[in-house]
Short mmCIF file of C-alpha atoms in Angstrom, two decimals:
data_model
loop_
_atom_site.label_atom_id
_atom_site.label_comp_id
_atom_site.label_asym_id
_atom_site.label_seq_id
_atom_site.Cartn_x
_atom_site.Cartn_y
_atom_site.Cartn_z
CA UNK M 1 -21.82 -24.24 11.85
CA UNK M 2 -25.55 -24.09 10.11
CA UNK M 3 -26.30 -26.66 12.30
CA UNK M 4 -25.29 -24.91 15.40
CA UNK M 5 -26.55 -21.63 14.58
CA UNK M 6 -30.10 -23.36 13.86
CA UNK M 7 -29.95 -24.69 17.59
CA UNK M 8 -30.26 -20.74 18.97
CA UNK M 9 -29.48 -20.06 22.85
CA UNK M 10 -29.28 -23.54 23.60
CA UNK M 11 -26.35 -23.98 21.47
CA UNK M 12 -24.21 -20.87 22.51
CA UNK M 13 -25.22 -21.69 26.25
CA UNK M 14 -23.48 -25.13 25.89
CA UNK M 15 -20.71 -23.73 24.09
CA UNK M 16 -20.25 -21.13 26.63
CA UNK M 17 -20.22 -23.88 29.29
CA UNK M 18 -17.27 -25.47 26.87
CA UNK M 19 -15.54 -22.56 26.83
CA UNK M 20 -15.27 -21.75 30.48
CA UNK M 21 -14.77 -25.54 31.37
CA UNK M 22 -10.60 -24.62 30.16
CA UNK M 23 -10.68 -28.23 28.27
CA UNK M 24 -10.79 -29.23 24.61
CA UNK M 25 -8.16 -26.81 23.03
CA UNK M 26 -5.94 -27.55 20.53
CA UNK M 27 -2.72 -25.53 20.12
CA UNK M 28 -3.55 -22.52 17.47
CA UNK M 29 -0.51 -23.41 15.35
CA UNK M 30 -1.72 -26.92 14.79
CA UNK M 31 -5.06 -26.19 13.10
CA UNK M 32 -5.89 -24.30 10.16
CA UNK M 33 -8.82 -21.80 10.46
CA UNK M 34 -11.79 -21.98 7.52
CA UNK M 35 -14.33 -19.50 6.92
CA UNK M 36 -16.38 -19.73 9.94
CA UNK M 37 -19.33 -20.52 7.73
CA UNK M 38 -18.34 -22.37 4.50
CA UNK M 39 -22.12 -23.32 3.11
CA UNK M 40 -24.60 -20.07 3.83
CA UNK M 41 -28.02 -20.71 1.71
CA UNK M 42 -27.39 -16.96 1.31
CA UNK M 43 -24.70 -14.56 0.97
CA UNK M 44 -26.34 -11.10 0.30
CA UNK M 45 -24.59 -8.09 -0.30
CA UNK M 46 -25.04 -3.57 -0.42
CA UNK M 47 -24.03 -1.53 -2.43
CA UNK M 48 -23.08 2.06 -2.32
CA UNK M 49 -23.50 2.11 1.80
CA UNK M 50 -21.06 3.95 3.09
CA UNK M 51 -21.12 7.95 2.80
CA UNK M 52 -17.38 8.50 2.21
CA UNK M 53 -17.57 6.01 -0.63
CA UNK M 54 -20.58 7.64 -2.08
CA UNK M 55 -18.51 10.79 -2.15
CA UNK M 56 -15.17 9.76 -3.98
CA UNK M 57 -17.35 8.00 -6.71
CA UNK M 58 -19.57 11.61 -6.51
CA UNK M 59 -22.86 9.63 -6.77
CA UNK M 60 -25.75 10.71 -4.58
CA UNK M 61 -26.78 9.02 -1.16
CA UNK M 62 -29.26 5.96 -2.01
CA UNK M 63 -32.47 6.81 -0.51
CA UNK M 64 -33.05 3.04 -0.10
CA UNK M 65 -30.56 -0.22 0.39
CA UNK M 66 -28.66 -1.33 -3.07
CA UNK M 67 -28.56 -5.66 -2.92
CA UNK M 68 -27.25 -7.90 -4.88
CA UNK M 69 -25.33 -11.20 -3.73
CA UNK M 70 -22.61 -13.49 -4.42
CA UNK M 71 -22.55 -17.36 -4.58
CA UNK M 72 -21.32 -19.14 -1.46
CA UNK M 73 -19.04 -20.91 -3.72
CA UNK M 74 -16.84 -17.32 -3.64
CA UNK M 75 -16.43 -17.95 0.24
CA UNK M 76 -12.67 -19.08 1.27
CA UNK M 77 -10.64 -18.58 4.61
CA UNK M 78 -9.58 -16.23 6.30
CA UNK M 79 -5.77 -17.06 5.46
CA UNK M 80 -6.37 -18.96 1.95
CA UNK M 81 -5.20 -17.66 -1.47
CA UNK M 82 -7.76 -15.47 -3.59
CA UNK M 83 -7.42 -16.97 -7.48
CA UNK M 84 -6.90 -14.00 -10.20
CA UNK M 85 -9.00 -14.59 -12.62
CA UNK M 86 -7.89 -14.87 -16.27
CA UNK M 87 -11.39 -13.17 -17.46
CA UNK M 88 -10.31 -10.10 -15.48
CA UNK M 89 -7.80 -7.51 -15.37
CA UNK M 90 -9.42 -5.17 -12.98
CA UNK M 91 -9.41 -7.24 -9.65
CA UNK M 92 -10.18 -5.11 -6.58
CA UNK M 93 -10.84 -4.81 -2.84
CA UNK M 94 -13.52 -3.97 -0.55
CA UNK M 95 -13.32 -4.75 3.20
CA UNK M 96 -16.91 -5.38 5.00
CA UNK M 97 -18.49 -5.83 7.88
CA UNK M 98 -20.09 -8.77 7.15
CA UNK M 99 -23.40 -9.89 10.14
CA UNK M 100 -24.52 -13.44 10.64
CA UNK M 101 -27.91 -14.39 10.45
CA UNK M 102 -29.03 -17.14 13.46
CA UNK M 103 -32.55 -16.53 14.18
CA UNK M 104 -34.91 -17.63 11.22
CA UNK M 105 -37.49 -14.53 10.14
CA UNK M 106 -39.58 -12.85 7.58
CA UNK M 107 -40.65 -9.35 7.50
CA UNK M 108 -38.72 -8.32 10.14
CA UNK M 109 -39.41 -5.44 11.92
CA UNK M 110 -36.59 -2.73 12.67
CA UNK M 111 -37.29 -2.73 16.52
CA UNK M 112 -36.52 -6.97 16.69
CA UNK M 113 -33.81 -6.63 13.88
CA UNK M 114 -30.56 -7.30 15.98
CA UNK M 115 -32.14 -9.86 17.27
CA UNK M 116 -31.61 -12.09 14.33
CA UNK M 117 -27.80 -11.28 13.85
CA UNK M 118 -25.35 -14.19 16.13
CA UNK M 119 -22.22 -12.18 15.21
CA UNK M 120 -20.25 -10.26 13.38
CA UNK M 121 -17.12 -11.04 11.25
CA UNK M 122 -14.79 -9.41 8.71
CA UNK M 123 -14.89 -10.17 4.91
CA UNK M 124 -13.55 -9.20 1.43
CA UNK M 125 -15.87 -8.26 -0.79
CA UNK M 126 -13.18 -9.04 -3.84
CA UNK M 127 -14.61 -7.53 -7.53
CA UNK M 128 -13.74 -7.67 -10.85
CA UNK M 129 -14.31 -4.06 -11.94
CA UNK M 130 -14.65 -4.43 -16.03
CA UNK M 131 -17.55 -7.25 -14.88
CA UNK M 132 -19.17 -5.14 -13.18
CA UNK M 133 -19.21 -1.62 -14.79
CA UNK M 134 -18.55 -3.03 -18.15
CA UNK M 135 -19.30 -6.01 -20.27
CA UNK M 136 -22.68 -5.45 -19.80
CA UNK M 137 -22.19 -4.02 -16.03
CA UNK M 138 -22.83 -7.68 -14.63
CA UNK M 139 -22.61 -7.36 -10.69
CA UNK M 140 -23.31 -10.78 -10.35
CA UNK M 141 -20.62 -12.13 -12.95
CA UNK M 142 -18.22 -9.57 -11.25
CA UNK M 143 -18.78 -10.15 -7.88
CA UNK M 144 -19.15 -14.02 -7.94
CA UNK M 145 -15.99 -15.40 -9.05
CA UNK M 146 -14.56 -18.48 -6.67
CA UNK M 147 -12.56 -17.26 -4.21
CA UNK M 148 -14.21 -13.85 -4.23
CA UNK M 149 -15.47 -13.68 -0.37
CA UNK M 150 -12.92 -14.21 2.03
CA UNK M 151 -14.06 -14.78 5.59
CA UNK M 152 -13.28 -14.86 8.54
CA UNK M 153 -11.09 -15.14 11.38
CA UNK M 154 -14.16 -16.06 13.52
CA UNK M 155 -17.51 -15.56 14.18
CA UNK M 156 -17.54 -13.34 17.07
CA UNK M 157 -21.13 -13.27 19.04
CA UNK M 158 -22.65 -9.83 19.21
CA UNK M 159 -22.54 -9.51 22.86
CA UNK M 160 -18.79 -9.75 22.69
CA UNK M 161 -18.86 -6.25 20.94
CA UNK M 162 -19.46 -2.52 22.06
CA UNK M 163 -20.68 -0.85 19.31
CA UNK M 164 -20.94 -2.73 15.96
CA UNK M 165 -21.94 0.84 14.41
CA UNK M 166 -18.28 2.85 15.61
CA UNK M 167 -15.69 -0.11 14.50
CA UNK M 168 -12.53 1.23 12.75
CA UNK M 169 -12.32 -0.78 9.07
CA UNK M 170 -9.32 -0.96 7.39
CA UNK M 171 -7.59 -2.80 4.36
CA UNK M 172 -4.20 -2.49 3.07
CA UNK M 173 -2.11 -4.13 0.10
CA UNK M 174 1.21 -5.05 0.70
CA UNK M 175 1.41 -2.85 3.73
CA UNK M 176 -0.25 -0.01 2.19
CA UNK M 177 -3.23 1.38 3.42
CA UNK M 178 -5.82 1.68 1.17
CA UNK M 179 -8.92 2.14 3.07
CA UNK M 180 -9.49 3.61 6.65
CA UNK M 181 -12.63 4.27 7.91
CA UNK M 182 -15.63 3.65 10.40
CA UNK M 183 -18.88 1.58 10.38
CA UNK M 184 -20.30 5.12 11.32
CA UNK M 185 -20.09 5.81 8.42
CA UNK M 186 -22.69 3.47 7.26
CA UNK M 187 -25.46 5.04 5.90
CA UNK M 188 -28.16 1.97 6.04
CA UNK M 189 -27.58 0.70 9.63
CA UNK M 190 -28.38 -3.40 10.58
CA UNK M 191 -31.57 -3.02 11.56
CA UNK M 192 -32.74 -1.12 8.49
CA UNK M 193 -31.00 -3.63 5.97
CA UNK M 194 -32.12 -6.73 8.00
CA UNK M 195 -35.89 -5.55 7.99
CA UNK M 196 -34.98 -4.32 4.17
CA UNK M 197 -33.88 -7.67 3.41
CA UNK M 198 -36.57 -9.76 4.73
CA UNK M 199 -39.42 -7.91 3.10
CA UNK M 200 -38.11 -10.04 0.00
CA UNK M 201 -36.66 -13.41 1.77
CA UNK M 202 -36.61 -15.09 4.28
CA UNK M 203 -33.08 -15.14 6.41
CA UNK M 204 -32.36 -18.16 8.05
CA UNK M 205 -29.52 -19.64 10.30
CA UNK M 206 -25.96 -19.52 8.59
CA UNK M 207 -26.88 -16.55 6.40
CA UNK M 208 -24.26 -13.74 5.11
CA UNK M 209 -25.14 -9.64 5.12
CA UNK M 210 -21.98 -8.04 3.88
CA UNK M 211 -22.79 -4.13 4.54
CA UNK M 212 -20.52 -2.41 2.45
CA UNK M 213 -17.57 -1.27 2.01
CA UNK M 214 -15.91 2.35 2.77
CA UNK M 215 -13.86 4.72 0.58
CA UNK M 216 -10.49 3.64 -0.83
CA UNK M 217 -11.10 0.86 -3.73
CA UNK M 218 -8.72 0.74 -6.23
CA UNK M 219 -11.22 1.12 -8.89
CA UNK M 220 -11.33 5.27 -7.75
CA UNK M 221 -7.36 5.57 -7.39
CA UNK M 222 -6.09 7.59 -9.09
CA UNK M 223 -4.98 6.44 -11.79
CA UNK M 224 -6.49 3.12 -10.84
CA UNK M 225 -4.88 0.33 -8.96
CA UNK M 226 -5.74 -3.45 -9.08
CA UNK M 227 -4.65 -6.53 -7.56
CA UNK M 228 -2.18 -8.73 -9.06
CA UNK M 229 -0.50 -12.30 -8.17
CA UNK M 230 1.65 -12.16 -5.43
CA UNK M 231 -0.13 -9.05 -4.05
CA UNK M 232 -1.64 -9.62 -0.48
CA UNK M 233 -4.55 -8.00 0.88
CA UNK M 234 -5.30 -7.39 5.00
CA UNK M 235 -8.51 -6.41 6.26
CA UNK M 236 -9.20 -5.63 9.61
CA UNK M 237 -12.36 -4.54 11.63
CA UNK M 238 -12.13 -3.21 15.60
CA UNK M 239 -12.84 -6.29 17.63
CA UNK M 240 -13.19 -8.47 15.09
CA UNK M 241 -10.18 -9.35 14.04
CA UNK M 242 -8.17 -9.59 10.83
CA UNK M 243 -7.87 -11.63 7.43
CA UNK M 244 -5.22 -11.68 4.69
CA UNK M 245 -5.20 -13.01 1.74
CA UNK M 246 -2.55 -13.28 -0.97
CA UNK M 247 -3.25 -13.82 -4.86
CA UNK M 248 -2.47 -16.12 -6.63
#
């Protein structure tokens, strides 16, 4: 898929021409989908970027973009199982719009920012809470454990959708809704996180933004709630599509 994404317009022209030829399909039921990108050099992540999750953790607004990232090796399918941890008690959810880098920049400005996002698709931002805001409050450690990203169902190109900014997001565990929201609600919009971004790296082809995730984490139930095995976890986005994910 890197390699695809690196070939630009010329690539999604001759796929287009693929796609409308009607030939070389294979029944749904007889393949199994990956994570429409499996190897990213990147997978950056924001925090704090939506305003109703600002509000139930009653922390202020970030006047600029919270990043941090996860290792690709956290990235599974859309459909595969998420591994509990034995390090961690206090596994949680976060759905995100997640945007795919596939034009190559630096020091991007905000007016030329969509134009280095392919598509869009839906991911799970998984977390081990007492990593994160305890034992030394170690994002990385807490956001980074294999099978912590969950991706997918497909890349979908961002021509093939409205209004990436006014998507319904949702996630529920074992049919109960946990978090229902908008991407309206974000408060650092894709063009202001990709120029953000690149002031500090360069994005390239095959690269992961996850933008944040709404209100409704476990972490601020109350009392808390966390994942356990045999819990399973759906996450949906407008247009997008949907992932779930059971643990194991």
């Amino acid at each position: 898929m890197r390699a695809f994404l690196e070939s630009g317009q010329r690539g999604l022209a001759a796929a287009q021409r693929i796609l409308e030829s009607g030939q070389h399909r294979v029944p749904r039921e007889a393949v199994r989908l990956l994570a429409p990108i499996e190897d990213p050099e990147k997978v950056i992540c924001v925090g704090l970027n939506y305003r109703d999750h600002c509000l139930e953790q009653d922390v202020k607004i970030p006047k600029e973009p919270i990043i941090f990232s996860k290792f690709p090796s956290t990235i599974i399918g859309p459909f595969d199982d998420i591994m509990h941890p034995e390090e961690s008690s206090e596994v949680d959810w976060e759905v995100e719009l997640a945007a795919i880098i596939g034009k190559r920049g630096r020091r991007i400005e905000e007016s030329s920012a969509l134009e280095h996002i392919v598509g869009f698709t839906v991911a799970n931002d998984v977390s081990a809470r007492d990593w994160q805001m305890r034992n030394g409050r170690q994002w990385l450690l807490g956001k980074t454990f294999d099978t912590f990203c969950p991706l997918g169902p497909a890349l979908v190109t961002k021509d093939a959708v409205a209004d990436v900014h006014n998507l319904s997001i949702r996630c529920s565990v074992n049919g109960r809704l946990m978090q229902d929201s908008s991407t309206s609600q974000l408060i650092f919009r894709l063009p202001k996180l990709i120029a953000w971004v690149s002031r500090f790296v360069t994005l390239v082809p095959g690269d992961i933004l996850l933008t944040g995730t709404p209100a409704g984490v476990g972490f601020f139930q109350k009392p808390p709630v966390f994942l356990k095995r045999g819990d399973e976890v759906r996450c949906e986005i407008e247009e997008l599509g949907t992932i779930c994910n059971k643990v194991v």
